[in-house]
PDB file of C-alpha atoms in Angstrom:
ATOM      1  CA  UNK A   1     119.501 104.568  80.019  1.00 52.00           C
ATOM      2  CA  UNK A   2     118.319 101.149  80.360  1.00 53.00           C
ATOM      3  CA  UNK A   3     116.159 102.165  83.946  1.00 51.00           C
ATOM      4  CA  UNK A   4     114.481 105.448  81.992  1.00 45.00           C
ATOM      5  CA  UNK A   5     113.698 103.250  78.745  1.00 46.00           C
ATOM      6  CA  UNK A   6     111.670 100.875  81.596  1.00 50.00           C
ATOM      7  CA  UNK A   7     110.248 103.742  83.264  1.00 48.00           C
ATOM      8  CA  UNK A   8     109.221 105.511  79.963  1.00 41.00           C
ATOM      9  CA  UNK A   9     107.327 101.631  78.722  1.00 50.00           C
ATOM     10  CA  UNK A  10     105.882 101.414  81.932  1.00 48.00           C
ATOM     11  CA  UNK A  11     104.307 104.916  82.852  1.00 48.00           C
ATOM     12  CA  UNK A  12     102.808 104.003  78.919  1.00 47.00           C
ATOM     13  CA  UNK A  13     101.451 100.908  79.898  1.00 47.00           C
ATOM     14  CA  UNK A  14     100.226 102.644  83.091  1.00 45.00           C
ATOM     15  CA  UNK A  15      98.405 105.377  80.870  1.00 42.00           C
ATOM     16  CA  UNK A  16      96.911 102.876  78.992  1.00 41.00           C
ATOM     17  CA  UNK A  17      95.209 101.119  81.269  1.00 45.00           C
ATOM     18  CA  UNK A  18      93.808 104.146  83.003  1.00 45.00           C
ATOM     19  CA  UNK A  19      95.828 104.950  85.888  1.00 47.00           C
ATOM     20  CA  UNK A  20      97.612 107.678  86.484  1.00 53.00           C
ATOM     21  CA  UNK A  21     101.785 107.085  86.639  1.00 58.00           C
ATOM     22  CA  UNK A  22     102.676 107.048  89.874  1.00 67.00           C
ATOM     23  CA  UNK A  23      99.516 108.023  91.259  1.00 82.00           C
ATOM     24  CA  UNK A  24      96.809 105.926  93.163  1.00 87.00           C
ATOM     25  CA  UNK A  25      94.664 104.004  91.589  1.00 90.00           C
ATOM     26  CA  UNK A  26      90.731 103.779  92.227  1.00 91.00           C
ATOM     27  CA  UNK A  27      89.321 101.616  95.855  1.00 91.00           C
ATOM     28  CA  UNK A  28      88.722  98.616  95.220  1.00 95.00           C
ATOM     29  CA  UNK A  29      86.934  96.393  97.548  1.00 96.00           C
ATOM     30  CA  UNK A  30      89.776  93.440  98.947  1.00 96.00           C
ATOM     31  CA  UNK A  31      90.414  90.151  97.631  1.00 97.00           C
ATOM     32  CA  UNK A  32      92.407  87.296  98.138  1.00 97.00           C
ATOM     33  CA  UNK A  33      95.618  88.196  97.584  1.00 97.00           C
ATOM     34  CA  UNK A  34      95.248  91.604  99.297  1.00 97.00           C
ATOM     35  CA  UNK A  35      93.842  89.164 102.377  1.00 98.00           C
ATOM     36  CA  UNK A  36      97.372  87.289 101.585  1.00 97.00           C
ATOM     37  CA  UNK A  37      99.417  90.328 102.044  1.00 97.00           C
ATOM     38  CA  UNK A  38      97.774  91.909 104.938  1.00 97.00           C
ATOM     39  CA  UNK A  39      98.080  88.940 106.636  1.00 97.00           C
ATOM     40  CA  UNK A  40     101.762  88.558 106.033  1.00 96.00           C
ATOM     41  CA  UNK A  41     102.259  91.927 107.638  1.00 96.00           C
ATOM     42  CA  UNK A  42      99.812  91.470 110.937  1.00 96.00           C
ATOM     43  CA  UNK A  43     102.244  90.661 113.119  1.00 95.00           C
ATOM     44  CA  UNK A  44     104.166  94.148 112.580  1.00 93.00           C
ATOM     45  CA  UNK A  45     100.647  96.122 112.552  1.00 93.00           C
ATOM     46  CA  UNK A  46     100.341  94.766 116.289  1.00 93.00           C
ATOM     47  CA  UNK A  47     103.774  95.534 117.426  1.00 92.00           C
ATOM     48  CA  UNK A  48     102.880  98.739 115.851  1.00 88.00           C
ATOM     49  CA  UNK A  49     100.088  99.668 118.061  1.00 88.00           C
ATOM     50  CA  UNK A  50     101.060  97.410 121.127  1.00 91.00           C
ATOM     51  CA  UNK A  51      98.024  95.540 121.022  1.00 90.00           C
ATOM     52  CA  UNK A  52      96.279  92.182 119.260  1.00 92.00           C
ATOM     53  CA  UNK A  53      93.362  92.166 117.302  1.00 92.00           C
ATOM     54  CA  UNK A  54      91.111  89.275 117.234  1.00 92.00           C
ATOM     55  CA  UNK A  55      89.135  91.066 113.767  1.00 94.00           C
ATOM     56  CA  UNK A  56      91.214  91.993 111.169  1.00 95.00           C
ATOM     57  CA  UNK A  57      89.689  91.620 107.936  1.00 96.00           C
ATOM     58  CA  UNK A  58      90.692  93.656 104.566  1.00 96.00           C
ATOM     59  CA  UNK A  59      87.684  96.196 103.364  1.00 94.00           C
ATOM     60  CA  UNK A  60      88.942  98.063 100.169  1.00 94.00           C
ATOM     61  CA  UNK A  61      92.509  98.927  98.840  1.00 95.00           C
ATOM     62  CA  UNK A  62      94.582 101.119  96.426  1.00 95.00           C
ATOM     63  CA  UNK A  63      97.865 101.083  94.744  1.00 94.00           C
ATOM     64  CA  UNK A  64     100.342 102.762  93.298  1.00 92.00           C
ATOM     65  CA  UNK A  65     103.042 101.739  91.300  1.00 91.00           C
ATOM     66  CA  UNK A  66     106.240 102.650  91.973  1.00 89.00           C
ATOM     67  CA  UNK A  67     109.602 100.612  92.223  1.00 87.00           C
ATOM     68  CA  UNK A  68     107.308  97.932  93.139  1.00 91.00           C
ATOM     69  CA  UNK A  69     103.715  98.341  94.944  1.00 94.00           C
ATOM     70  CA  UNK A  70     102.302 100.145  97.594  1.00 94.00           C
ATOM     71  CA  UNK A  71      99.184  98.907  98.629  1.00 96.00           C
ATOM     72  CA  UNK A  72      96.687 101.415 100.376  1.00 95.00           C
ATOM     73  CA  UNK A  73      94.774  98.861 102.421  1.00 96.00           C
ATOM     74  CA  UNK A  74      91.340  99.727 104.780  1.00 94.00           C
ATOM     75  CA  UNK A  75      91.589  96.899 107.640  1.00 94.00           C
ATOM     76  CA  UNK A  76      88.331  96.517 110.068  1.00 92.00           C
ATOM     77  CA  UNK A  77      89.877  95.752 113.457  1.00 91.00           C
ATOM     78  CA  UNK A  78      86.548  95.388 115.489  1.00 85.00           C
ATOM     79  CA  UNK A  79      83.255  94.070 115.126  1.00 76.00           C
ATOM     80  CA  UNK A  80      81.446  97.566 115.668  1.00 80.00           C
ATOM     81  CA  UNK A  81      83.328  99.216 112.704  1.00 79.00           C
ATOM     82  CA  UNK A  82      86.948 100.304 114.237  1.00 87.00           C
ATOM     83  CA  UNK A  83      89.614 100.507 110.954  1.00 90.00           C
ATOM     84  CA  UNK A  84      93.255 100.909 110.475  1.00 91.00           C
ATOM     85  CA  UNK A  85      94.856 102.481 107.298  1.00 92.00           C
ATOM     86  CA  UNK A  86      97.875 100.437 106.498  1.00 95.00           C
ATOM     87  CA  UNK A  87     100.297 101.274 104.129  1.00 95.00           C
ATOM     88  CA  UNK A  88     102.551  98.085 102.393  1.00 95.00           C
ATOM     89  CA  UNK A  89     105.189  98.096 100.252  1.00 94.00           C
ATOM     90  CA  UNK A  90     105.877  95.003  97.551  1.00 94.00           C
ATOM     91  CA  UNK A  91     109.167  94.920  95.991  1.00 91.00           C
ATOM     92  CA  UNK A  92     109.532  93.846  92.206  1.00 92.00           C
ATOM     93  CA  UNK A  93     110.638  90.021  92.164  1.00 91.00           C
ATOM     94  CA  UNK A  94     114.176  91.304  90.780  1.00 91.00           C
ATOM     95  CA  UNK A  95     114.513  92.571  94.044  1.00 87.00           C
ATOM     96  CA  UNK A  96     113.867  89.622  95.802  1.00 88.00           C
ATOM     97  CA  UNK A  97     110.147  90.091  96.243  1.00 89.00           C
ATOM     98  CA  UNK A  98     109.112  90.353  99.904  1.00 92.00           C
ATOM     99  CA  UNK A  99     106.508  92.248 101.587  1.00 94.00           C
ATOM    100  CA  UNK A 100     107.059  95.599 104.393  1.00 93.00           C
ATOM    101  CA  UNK A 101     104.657  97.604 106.755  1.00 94.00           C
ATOM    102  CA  UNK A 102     105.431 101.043 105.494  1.00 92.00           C
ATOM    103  CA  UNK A 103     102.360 103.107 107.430  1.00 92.00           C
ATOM    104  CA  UNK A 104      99.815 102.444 110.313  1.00 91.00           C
ATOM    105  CA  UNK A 105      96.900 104.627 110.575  1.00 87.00           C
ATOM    106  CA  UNK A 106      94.921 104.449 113.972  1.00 80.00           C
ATOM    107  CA  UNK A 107      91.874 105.319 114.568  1.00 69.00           C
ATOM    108  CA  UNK A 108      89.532 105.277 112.192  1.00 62.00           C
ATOM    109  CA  UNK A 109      86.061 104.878 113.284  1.00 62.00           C
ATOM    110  CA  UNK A 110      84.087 105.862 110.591  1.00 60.00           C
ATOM    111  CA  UNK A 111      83.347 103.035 108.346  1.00 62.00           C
ATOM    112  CA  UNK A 112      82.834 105.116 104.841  1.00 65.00           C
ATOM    113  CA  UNK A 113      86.203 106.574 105.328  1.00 75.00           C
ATOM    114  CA  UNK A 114      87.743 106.195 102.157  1.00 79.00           C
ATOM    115  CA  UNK A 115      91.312 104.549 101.796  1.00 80.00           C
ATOM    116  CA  UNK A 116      93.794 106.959 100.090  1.00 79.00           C
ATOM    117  CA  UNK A 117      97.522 107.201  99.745  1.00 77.00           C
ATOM    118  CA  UNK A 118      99.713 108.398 103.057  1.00 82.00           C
ATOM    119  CA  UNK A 119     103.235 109.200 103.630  1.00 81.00           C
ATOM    120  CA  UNK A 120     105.404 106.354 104.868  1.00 73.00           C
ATOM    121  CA  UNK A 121     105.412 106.845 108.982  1.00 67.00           C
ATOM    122  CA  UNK A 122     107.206 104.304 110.028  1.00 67.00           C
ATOM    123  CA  UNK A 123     110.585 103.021 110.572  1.00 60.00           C
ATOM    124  CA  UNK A 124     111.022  99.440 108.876  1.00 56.00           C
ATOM    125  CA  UNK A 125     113.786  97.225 108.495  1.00 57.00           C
ATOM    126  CA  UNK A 126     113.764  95.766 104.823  1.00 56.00           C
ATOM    127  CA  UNK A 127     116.910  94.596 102.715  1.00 50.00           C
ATOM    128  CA  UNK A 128     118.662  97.589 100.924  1.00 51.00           C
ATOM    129  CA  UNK A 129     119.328  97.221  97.461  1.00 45.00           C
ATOM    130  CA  UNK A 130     122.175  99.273  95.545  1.00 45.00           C
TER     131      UNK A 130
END
């Protein structure tokens, strides 16, 4: 009762300030702490596609609130306008907080392609909480 009372305050809080519950919210181009968290998971986007990249600099971002945040992040990864999509998942600080590489999205070249949710496509190893 207690998790559906939370839910109920928060997709009203959510309304409120003109997002949609559990939907995306609007780009927005990158700031600090999105450079923060894309940073933290860098390591994990190069594993990902077997390869470094000497550019990789956050361009815009969404998010959508769930049981935490995903973040919907637009990363140039070359000087002449190569992106990734990444998709990163923050857990509430009840949960212990901590930041995951949930989605990689290769090769975008174009770089007006907008940044928009995607379906988790990776495998990740992450803490499981009961």
């Amino acid at each position: 009762m207690k998790s559906l009372s939370f839910c109920l305050i928060l997709c009203g809080l959510l309304t409120v300030a003109y997002m949609k519950c559990g939907g995306t919210s609007d780009a927005k181009p990158a700031n600090d702490e999105i450079r923060a968290i894309v940073t933290q998971v860098k390591g994990a986007v190069e594993d990902h596609a077997k390869k470094s990249y000497s550019v990789f600099e956050p361009h815009s971002y969404t998010t959508q609130v769930v049981a935490g945040t995903n973040y919907f992040v637009k990363v140039k990864t070359a000087a002449h306008g190569e992106f990734v999509h990444l998709r990163i998942f923050e857990h509430l600080p009840c949960y212990g907080g901590g930041v995951y590489l949930h989605g990689v999205l290769q090769h975008h070249e174009v770089g007006d392609s907008a940044v928009d949710y995607f379906d988790q496509n990776m495998n990740f190893d992450e803490p499981q909480w009961d």
